[in-house]
Amino acid sequence: MALPTPPSALTQITAANLSLILYSTSSPSSDVTTILNMRLADAVQSIKTFLGFDFTPAEATEYYDTSGTEELILARRYVTAVSAVYEDRMGYYGQPTDSFSSDSLLTAGEDYAWKNVGGTYQAVLYRINSSWPESWRRENTRLASSLNPNRGCVKVTYTAGLGTSAASLYADVVGAIYAEAAALALMPTGFGMQTSESIDGRSVAISPLQDNRESSGLVSKQAASKLQRYRIYGLGVG
């Protein structure tokens, strides 16, 4: 059976669609719906970890250290909007009283611009006619000051994650989620179970669903083949 047409937002992946794939009905019982939702959640988390970034559409507010460069790389992938950027040299992640006041709000197109960078799935914030702050400090044992990062001095609110704007990756992720969740749902039923006999007469049960994981063990080989080109190594998702 072909996969149903994906909805326009990743958060709309449903147990009803998974039930349609598995059981040819989009109206499963409440118990089955609970199980399918659990399998979908497991599949989504495994694929996030495999890819190395969180693809769920969401708005986030984050604080950044800067070191006097023109560019600032945002942490999340597939940025769709940057709604606010603040610069406060004494901001320290918003913890001091009155940090990141309205006076520290930067103006898009005048103070900063942003762009998604092809191939890395990240966005870069560019400081216009300036650079992001750095910090000069002099230790007690030194005569000269040294250049250091300015900690938590930039606050960014932005929206990132997959939607229709990332059509190729979106389709691959949706397909992989449904395939992984379906495999997890069917595994307890013994789907695809084969029994073989060894030369000493012992019987061994082998499930293709259990014996078909890629090297990390996070996803199946089929899912990995779809997602490998988007994978970002060295990053983890909690």
mmCIF file of N, CA, C and O in Angstrom, residues 22 39 180-193 207-213:
data_model
loop_
_atom_site.group_PDB
_atom_site.id
_atom_site.type_symbol
_atom_site.label_atom_id
_atom_site.label_comp_id
_atom_site.label_asym_id
_atom_site.label_seq_id
_atom_site.Cartn_x
_atom_site.Cartn_y
_atom_site.Cartn_z
ATOM 1 N N LEU A 22 -1.041 0.160 8.015
ATOM 2 C CA LEU A 22 -0.905 -1.182 8.588
ATOM 3 C C LEU A 22 -2.153 -2.042 8.430
ATOM 4 O O LEU A 22 -2.059 -3.238 8.128
ATOM 5 N N ARG A 39 4.523 4.232 19.108
ATOM 6 C CA ARG A 39 5.472 3.816 18.076
ATOM 7 C C ARG A 39 5.910 5.006 17.222
ATOM 8 O O ARG A 39 7.080 5.098 16.820
ATOM 9 N N GLU A 180 9.443 3.302 10.034
ATOM 10 C CA GLU A 180 10.001 2.882 11.319
ATOM 11 C C GLU A 180 8.898 2.556 12.329
ATOM 12 O O GLU A 180 8.965 1.563 13.047
ATOM 13 N N ALA A 181 7.883 3.407 12.384
ATOM 14 C CA ALA A 181 6.781 3.176 13.321
ATOM 15 C C ALA A 181 6.030 1.901 12.962
ATOM 16 O O ALA A 181 5.619 1.136 13.850
ATOM 17 N N ALA A 182 5.846 1.654 11.664
ATOM 18 C CA ALA A 182 5.161 0.432 11.234
ATOM 19 C C ALA A 182 5.963 -0.798 11.634
ATOM 20 O O ALA A 182 5.402 -1.797 12.121
ATOM 21 N N ALA A 183 7.278 -0.751 11.453
ATOM 22 C CA ALA A 183 8.120 -1.873 11.833
ATOM 23 C C ALA A 183 8.046 -2.136 13.332
ATOM 24 O O ALA A 183 7.941 -3.276 13.775
ATOM 25 N N LEU A 184 8.087 -1.071 14.129
ATOM 26 C CA LEU A 184 7.997 -1.218 15.584
ATOM 27 C C LEU A 184 6.653 -1.788 16.005
ATOM 28 O O LEU A 184 6.559 -2.589 16.938
ATOM 29 N N ALA A 185 5.586 -1.373 15.323
ATOM 30 C CA ALA A 185 4.251 -1.853 15.663
ATOM 31 C C ALA A 185 4.081 -3.317 15.314
ATOM 32 O O ALA A 185 3.388 -4.066 16.018
ATOM 33 N N LEU A 186 4.704 -3.753 14.228
ATOM 34 C CA LEU A 186 4.526 -5.131 13.766
ATOM 35 C C LEU A 186 5.471 -6.118 14.433
ATOM 36 O O LEU A 186 5.195 -7.313 14.463
ATOM 37 N N MET A 187 6.578 -5.626 14.983
ATOM 38 C CA MET A 187 7.578 -6.535 15.532
ATOM 39 C C MET A 187 7.023 -7.496 16.587
ATOM 40 O O MET A 187 7.330 -8.697 16.562
ATOM 41 N N PRO A 188 6.189 -7.041 17.557
ATOM 42 C CA PRO A 188 5.686 -7.981 18.569
ATOM 43 C C PRO A 188 4.801 -9.082 17.997
ATOM 44 O O PRO A 188 4.581 -10.108 18.637
ATOM 45 N N THR A 189 4.271 -8.889 16.788
ATOM 46 C CA THR A 189 3.389 -9.899 16.188
ATOM 47 C C THR A 189 4.165 -11.008 15.511
ATOM 48 O O THR A 189 3.573 -11.985 15.037
ATOM 49 N N GLY A 190 5.508 -10.854 15.426
ATOM 50 C CA GLY A 190 6.304 -11.847 14.738
ATOM 51 C C GLY A 190 6.290 -11.685 13.242
ATOM 52 O O GLY A 190 6.604 -12.617 12.500
ATOM 53 N N PHE A 191 5.940 -10.485 12.777
ATOM 54 C CA PHE A 191 5.884 -10.225 11.345
ATOM 55 C C PHE A 191 7.221 -10.559 10.689
ATOM 56 O O PHE A 191 8.271 -10.117 11.125
ATOM 57 N N GLY A 192 7.164 -11.360 9.648
ATOM 58 C CA GLY A 192 8.374 -11.696 8.912
ATOM 59 C C GLY A 192 9.265 -12.699 9.631
ATOM 60 O O GLY A 192 10.396 -12.924 9.207
ATOM 61 N N MET A 193 8.781 -13.338 10.690
ATOM 62 C CA MET A 193 9.612 -14.265 11.448
ATOM 63 C C MET A 193 9.933 -15.497 10.617
ATOM 64 O O MET A 193 9.060 -16.075 9.978
ATOM 65 N N SER A 207 14.142 -12.485 12.909
ATOM 66 C CA SER A 207 13.187 -11.510 12.392
ATOM 67 C C SER A 207 13.908 -10.516 11.496
ATOM 68 O O SER A 207 14.870 -9.879 11.923
ATOM 69 N N PRO A 208 13.465 -10.345 10.249
ATOM 70 C CA PRO A 208 14.077 -9.334 9.382
ATOM 71 C C PRO A 208 14.009 -7.939 9.969
ATOM 72 O O PRO A 208 14.874 -7.106 9.720
ATOM 73 N N LEU A 209 12.975 -7.663 10.777
ATOM 74 C CA LEU A 209 12.855 -6.337 11.365
ATOM 75 C C LEU A 209 13.904 -6.110 12.446
ATOM 76 O O LEU A 209 14.311 -4.982 12.704
ATOM 77 N N GLN A 210 14.327 -7.188 13.092
ATOM 78 C CA GLN A 210 15.352 -7.068 14.119
ATOM 79 C C GLN A 210 16.761 -7.144 13.530
ATOM 80 O O GLN A 210 17.713 -6.666 14.129
ATOM 81 N N ASP A 211 16.883 -7.781 12.362
ATOM 82 C CA ASP A 211 18.192 -8.021 11.776
ATOM 83 C C ASP A 211 18.467 -7.066 10.617
ATOM 84 O O ASP A 211 19.214 -7.377 9.717
ATOM 85 N N ASN A 212 17.814 -5.900 10.658
ATOM 86 C CA ASN A 212 17.910 -4.994 9.517
ATOM 87 C C ASN A 212 18.213 -3.567 9.952
ATOM 88 O O ASN A 212 17.797 -2.608 9.321
ATOM 89 N N ARG A 213 18.952 -3.401 11.067
ATOM 90 C CA ARG A 213 19.299 -2.076 11.546
ATOM 91 C C ARG A 213 20.613 -1.631 10.930
ATOM 92 O O ARG A 213 21.494 -2.445 10.658
#
